[in-house]
Coordinates of N, CA and C in Angstrom, one line a residue:
X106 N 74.3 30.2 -22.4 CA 75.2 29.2 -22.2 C 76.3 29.6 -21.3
X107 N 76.5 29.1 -20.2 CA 77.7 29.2 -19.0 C 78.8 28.9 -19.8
X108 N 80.4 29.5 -19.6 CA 81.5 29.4 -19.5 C 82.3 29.2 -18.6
X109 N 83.3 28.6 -18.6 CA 84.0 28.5 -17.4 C 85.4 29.0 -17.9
X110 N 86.3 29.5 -17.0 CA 87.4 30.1 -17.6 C 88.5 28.5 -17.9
X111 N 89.6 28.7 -19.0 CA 90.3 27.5 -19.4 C 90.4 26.3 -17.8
X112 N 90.9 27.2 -17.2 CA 91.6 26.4 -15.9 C 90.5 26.0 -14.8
X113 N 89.3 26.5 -15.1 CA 88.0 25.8 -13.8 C 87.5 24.9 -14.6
X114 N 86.9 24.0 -13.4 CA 85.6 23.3 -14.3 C 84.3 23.6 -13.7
X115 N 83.5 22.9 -14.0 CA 82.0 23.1 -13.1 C 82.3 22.5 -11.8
X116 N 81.3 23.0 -10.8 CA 81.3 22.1 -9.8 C 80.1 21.2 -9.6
X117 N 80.2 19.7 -10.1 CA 79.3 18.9 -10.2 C 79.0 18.3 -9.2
X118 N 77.6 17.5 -8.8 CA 77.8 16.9 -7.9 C 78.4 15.7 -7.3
X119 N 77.9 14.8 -6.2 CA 78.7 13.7 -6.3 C 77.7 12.4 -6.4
X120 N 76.8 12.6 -7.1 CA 76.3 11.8 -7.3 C 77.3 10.2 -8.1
X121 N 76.2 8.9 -7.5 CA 77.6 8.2 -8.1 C 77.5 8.0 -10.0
X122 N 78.4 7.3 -10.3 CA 78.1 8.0 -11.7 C 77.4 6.7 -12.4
X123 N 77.5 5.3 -11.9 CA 76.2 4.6 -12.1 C 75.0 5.0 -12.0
X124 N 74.8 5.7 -10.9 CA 72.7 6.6 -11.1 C 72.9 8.1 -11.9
X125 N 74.2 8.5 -12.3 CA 73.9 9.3 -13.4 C 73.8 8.5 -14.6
X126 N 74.4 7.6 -14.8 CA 74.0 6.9 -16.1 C 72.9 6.4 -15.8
X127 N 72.5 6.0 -15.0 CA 71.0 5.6 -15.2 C 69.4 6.5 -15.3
X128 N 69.9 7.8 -14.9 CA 69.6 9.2 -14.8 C 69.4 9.5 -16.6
X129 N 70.4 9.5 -17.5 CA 70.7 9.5 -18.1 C 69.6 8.5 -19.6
X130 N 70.0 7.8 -19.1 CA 69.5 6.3 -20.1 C 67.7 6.8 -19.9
X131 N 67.4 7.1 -18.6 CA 66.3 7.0 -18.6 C 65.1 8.8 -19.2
X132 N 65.9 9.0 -19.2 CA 66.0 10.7 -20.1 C 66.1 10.3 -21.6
X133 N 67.0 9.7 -21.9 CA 66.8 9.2 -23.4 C 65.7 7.9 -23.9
X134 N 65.3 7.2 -23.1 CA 63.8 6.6 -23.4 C 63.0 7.5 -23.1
X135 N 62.5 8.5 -22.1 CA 61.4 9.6 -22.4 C 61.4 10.3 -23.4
X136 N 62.7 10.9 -23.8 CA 62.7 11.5 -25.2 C 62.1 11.2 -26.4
X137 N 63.1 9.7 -26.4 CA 62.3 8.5 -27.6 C 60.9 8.4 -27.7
X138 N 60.4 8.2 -26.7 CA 59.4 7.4 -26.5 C 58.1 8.9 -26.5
X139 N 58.4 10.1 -26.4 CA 57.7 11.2 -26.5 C 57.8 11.4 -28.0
X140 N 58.8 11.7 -29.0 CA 59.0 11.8 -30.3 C 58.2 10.2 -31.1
X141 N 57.8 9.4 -30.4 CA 57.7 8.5 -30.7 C 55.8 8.5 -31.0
X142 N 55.5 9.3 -30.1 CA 54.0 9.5 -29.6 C 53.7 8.3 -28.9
X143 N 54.5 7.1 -27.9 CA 54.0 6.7 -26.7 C 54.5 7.2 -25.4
X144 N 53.7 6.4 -24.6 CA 53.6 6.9 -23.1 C 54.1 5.7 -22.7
X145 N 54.8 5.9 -21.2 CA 55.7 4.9 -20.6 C 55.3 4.8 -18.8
X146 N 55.4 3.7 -18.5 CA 55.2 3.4 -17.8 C 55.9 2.4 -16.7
X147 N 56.5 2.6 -15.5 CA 57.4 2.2 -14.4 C 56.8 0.8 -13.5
X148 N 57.4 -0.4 -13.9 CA 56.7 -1.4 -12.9 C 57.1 -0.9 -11.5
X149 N 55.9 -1.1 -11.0 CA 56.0 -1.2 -9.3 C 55.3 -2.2 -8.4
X150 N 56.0 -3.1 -8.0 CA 57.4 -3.1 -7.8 C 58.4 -3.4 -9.2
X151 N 59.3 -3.1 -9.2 CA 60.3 -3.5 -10.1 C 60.3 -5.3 -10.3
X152 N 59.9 -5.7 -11.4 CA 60.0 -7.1 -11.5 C 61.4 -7.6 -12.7
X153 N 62.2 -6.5 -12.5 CA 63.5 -7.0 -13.4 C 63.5 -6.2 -14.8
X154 N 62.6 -5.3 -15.4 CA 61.9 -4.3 -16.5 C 61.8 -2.6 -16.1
X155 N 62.5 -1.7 -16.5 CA 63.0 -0.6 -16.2 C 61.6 0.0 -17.0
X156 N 61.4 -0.7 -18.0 CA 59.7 0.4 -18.2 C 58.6 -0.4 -19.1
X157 N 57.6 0.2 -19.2 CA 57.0 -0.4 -20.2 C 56.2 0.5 -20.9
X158 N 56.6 0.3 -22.4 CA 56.1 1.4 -23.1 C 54.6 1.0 -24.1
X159 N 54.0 2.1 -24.1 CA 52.6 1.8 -24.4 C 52.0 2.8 -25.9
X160 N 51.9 1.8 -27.1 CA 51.5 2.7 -28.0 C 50.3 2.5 -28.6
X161 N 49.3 3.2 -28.8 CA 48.1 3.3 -29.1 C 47.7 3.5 -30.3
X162 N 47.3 2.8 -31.2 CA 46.7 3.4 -32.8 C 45.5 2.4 -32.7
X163 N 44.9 2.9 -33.7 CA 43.3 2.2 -35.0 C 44.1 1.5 -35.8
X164 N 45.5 1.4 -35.9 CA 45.9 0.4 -36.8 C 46.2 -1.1 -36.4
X165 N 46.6 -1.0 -35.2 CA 47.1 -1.9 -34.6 C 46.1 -3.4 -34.6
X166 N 46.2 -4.3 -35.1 CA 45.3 -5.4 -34.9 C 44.8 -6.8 -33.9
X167 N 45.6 -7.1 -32.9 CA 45.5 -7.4 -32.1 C 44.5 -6.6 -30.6
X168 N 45.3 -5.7 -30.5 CA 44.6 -4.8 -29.7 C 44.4 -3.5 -29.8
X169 N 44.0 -2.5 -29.2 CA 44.1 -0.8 -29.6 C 45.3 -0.6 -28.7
X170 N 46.1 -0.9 -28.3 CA 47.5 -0.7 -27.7 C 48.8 -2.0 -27.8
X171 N 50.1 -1.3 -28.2 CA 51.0 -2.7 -28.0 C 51.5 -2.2 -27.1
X172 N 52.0 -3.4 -26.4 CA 52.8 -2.8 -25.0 C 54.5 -3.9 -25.8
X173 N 55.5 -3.0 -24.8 CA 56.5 -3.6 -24.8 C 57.4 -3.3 -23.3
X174 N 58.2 -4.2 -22.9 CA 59.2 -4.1 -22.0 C 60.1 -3.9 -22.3
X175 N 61.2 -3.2 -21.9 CA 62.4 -2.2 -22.0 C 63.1 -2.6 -20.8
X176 N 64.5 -3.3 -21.0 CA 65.2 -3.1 -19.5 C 66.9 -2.3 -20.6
X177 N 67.0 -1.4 -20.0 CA 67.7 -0.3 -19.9 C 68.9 -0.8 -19.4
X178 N 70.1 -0.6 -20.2 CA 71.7 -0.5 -19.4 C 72.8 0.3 -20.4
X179 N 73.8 0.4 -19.4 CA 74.8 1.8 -20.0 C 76.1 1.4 -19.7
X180 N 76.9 1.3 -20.4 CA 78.4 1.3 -20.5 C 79.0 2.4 -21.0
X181 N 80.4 2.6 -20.3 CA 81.6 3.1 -20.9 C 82.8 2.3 -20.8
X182 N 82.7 1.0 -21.1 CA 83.3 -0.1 -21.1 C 83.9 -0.3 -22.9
X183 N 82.9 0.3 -23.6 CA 83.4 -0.2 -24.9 C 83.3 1.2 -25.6
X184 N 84.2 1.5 -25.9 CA 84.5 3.1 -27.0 C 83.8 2.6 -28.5
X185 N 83.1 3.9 -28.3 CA 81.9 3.7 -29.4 C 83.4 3.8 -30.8
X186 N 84.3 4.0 -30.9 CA 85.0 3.4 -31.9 C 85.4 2.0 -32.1
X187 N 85.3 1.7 -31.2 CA 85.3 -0.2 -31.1 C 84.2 -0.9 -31.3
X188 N 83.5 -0.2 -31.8 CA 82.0 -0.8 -32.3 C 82.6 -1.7 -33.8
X189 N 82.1 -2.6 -33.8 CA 81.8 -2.9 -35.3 C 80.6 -3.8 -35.8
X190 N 79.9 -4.5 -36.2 CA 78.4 -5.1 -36.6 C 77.7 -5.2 -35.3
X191 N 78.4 -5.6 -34.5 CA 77.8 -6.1 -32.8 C 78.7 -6.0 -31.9
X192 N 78.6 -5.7 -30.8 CA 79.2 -6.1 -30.2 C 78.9 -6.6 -28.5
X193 N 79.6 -7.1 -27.6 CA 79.1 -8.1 -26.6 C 78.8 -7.1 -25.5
X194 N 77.7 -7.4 -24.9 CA 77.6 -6.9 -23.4 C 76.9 -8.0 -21.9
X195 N 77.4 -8.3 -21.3 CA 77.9 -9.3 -20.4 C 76.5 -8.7 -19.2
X196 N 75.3 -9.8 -19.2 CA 74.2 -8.9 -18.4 C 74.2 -10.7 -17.2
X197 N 73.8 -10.2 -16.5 CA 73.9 -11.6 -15.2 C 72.6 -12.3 -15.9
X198 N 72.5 -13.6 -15.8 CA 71.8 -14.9 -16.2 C 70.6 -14.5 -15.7
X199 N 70.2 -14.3 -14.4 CA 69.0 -13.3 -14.0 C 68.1 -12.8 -14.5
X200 N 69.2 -11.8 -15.3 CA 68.6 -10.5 -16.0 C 67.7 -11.2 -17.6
X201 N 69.0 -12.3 -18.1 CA 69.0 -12.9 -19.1 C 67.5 -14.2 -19.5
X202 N 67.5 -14.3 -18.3 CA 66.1 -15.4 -18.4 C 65.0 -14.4 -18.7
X203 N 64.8 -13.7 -17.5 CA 63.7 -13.3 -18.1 C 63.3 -11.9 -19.3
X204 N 64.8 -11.6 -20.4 CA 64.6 -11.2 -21.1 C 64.8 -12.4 -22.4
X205 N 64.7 -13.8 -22.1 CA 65.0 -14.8 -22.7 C 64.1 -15.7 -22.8
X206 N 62.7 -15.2 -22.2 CA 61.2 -16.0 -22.0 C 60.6 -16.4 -23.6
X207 N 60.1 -17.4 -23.5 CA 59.7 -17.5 -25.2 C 58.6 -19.0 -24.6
X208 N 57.2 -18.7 -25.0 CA 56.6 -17.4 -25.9 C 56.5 -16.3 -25.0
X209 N 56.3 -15.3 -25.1 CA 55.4 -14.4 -24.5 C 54.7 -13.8 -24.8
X210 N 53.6 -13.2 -24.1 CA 52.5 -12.0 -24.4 C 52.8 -11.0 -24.2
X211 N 53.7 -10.4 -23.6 CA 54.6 -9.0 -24.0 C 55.9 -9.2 -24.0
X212 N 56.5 -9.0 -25.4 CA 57.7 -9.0 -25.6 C 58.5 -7.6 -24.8
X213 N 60.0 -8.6 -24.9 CA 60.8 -7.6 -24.0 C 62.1 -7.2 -24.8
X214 N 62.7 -5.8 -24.8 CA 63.9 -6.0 -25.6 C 64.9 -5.2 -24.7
X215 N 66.5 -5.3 -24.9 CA 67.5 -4.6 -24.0 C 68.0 -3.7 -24.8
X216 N 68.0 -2.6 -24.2 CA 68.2 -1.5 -25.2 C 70.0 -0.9 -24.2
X217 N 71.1 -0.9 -25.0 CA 72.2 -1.0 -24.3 C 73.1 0.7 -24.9
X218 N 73.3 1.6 -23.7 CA 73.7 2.7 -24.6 C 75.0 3.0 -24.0
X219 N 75.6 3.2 -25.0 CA 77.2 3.5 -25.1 C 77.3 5.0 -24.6
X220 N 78.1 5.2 -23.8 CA 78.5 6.4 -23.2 C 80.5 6.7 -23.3
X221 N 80.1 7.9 -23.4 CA 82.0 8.4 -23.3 C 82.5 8.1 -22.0
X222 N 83.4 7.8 -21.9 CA 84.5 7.6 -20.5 C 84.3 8.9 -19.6
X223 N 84.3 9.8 -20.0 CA 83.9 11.1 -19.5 C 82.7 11.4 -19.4
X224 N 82.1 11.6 -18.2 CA 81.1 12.3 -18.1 C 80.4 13.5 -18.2
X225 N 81.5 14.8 -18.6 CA 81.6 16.2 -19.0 C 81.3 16.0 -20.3
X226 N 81.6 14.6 -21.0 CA 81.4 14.6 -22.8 C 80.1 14.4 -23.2
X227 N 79.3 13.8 -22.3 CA 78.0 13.0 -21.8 C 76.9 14.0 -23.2
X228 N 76.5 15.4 -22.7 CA 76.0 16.1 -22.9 C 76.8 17.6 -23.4
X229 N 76.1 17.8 -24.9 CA 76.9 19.3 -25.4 C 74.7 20.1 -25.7
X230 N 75.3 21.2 -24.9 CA 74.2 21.9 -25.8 C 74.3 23.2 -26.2
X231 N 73.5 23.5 -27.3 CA 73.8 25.4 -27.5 C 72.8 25.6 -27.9
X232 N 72.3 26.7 -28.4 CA 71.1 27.6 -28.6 C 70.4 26.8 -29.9
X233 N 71.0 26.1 -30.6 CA 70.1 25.4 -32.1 C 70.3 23.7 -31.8
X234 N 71.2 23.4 -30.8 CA 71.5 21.7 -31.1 C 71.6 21.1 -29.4
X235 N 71.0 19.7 -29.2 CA 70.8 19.0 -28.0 C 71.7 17.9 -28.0
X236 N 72.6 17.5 -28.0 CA 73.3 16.3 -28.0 C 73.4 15.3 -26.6
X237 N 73.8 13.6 -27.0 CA 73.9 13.2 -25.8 C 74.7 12.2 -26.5
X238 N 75.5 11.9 -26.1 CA 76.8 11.0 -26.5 C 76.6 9.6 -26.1
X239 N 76.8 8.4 -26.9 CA 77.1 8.3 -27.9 C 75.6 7.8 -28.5
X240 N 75.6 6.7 -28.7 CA 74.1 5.8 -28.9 C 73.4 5.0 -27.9
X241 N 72.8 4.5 -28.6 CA 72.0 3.3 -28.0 C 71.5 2.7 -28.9
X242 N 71.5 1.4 -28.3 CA 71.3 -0.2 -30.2 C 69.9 -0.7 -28.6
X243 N 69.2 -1.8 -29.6 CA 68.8 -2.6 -29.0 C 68.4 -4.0 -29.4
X244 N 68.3 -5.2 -28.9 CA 68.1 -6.3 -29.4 C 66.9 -7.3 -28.8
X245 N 66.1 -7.8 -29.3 CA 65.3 -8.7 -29.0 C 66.4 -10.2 -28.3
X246 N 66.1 -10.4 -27.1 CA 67.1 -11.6 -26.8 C 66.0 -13.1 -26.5
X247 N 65.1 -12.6 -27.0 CA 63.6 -14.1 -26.9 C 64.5 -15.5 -27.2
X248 N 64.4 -16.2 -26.4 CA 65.4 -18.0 -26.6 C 66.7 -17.8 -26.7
X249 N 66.9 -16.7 -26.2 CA 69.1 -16.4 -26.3 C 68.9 -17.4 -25.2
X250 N 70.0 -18.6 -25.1 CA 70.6 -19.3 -24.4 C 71.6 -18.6 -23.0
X251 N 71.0 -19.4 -22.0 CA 72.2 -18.9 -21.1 C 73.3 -19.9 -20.8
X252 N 74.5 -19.3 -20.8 CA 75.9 -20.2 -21.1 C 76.7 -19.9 -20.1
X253 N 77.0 -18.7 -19.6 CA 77.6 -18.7 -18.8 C 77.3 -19.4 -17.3
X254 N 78.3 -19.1 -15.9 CA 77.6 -20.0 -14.9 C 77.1 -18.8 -14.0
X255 N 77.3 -17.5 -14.0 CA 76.6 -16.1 -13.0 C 76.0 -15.2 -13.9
X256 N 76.9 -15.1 -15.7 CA 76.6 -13.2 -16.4 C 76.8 -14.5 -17.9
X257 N 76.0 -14.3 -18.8 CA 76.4 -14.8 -20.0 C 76.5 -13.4 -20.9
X258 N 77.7 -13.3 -21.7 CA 77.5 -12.2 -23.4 C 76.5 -12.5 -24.1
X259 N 75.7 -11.5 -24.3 CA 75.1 -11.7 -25.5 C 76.0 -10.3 -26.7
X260 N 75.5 -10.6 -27.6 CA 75.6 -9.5 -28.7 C 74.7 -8.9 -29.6
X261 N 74.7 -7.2 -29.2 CA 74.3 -6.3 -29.6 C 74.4 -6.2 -31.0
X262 N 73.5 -5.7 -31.6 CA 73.7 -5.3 -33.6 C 74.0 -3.8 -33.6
X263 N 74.5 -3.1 -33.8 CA 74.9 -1.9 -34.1 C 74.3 -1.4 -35.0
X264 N 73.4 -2.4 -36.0 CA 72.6 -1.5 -36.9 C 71.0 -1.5 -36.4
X265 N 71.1 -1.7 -35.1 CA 69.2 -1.7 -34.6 C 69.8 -0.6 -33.5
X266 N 70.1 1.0 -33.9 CA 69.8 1.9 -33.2 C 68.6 2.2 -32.8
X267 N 68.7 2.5 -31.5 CA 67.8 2.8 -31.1 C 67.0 4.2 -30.9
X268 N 66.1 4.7 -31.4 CA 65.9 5.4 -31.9 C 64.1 5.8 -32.2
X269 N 63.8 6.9 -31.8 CA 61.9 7.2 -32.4 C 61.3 6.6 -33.5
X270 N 61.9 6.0 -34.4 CA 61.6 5.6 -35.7 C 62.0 3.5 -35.7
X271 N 62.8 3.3 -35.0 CA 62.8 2.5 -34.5 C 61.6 1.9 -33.2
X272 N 61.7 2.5 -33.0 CA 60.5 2.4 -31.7 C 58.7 1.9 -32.3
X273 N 59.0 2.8 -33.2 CA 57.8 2.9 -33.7 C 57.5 1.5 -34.8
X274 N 58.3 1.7 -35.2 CA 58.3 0.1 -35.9 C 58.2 -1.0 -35.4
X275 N 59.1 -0.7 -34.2 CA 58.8 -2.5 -33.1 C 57.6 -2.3 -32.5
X276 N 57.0 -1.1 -32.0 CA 55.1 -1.0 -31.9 C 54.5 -1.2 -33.0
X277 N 54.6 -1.2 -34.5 CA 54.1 -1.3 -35.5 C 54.1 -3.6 -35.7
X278 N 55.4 -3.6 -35.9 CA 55.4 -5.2 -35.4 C 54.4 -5.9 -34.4
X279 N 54.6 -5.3 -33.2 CA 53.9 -6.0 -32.4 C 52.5 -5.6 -32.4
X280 N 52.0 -4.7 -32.9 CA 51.0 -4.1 -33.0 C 50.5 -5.4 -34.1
X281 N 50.5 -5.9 -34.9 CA 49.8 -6.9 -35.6 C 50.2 -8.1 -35.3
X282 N 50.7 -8.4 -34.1 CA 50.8 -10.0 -34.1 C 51.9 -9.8 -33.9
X283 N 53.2 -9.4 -34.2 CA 54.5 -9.8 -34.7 C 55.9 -9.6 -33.3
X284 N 57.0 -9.6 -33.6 CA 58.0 -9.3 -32.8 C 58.4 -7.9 -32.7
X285 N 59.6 -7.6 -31.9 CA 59.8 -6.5 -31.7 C 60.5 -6.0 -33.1

């Protein structure tokens, strides 16, 4: 583990810090999604869906694989102590329809992760523990209305962390017919 003396810091790069958070988000769905035992996969071209993850069982009844869509976003707009049951994140109408399609044959969910104001806070690691600050919730938005006239709010649940055991359950859902 590197130290720096009280008065230096690192010298980081300058990357901007929107493609580190997106750098970032996308490191924590590989993670998920490996602990999870699926595999993921990148539309190309980009059709508005940051991945699509693919999970495979004998149990599954519809098919031997459920797929799902994932569009991925990150804020440090709202301090994960300002959380309370839900809370709002403001995505453009765009984004919003077509994670707002109903019916569909592959469902889609926005998985929205809270980050520290600081980017040094981002990431702690030492020899027994891997941290990455703060969370990530996600929500099914299937027939969410759009209200606004450019960006409508929707609202996140704080208790659908997002999470390998989470994951696995919305593949378990859709894996027999069902939602995410």
């Amino acid at each position: 583990m590197t130290t720096y003396p009280a008065n230096a810091l690192p010298l980081r790069g300058n990357l901007d810090v929107k493609q580190c958070m997106e750098k970032l988000q996308d490191g924590v769905l590989r993670a998920i999604a490996a602990a999870a035992r699926c595999s993921l996969s990148k539309p190309d071209p980009d059709p508005g869906i940051d991945w699509m993850v693919h999970h495979a069982s004998e149990s599954h009844t519809d098919d031997f694989q459920a797929l799902l869509r994932i569009q991925l976003k990150s804020t440090y707009q709202i301090s994960h102590s300002e959380l309370g049951d839900t809370f709002p994140f403001v995505l453009e109408n765009a984004h919003l329809k077509k994670l707002a399609r109903s019916p569909v044959t592959i469902p889609s969910i926005l998985v929205v992760m809270i980050l520290p104001r600081e980017l040094a806070s981002w990431v702690k690691a030492s020899p027994s523990d891997f941290t990455i600050r703060h969370c990530a919730y996600w929500v099914n938005l299937e027939s969410h209305p759009v209200t606004g006239v450019e960006k409508t709010s929707v609202r996140v649940p704080t208790n659908q962390v997002f999470d390998d055991l989470s994951l696995c359950g919305m593949m378990e859902r859709i894996g027999k017919g069902g939602k995410p």
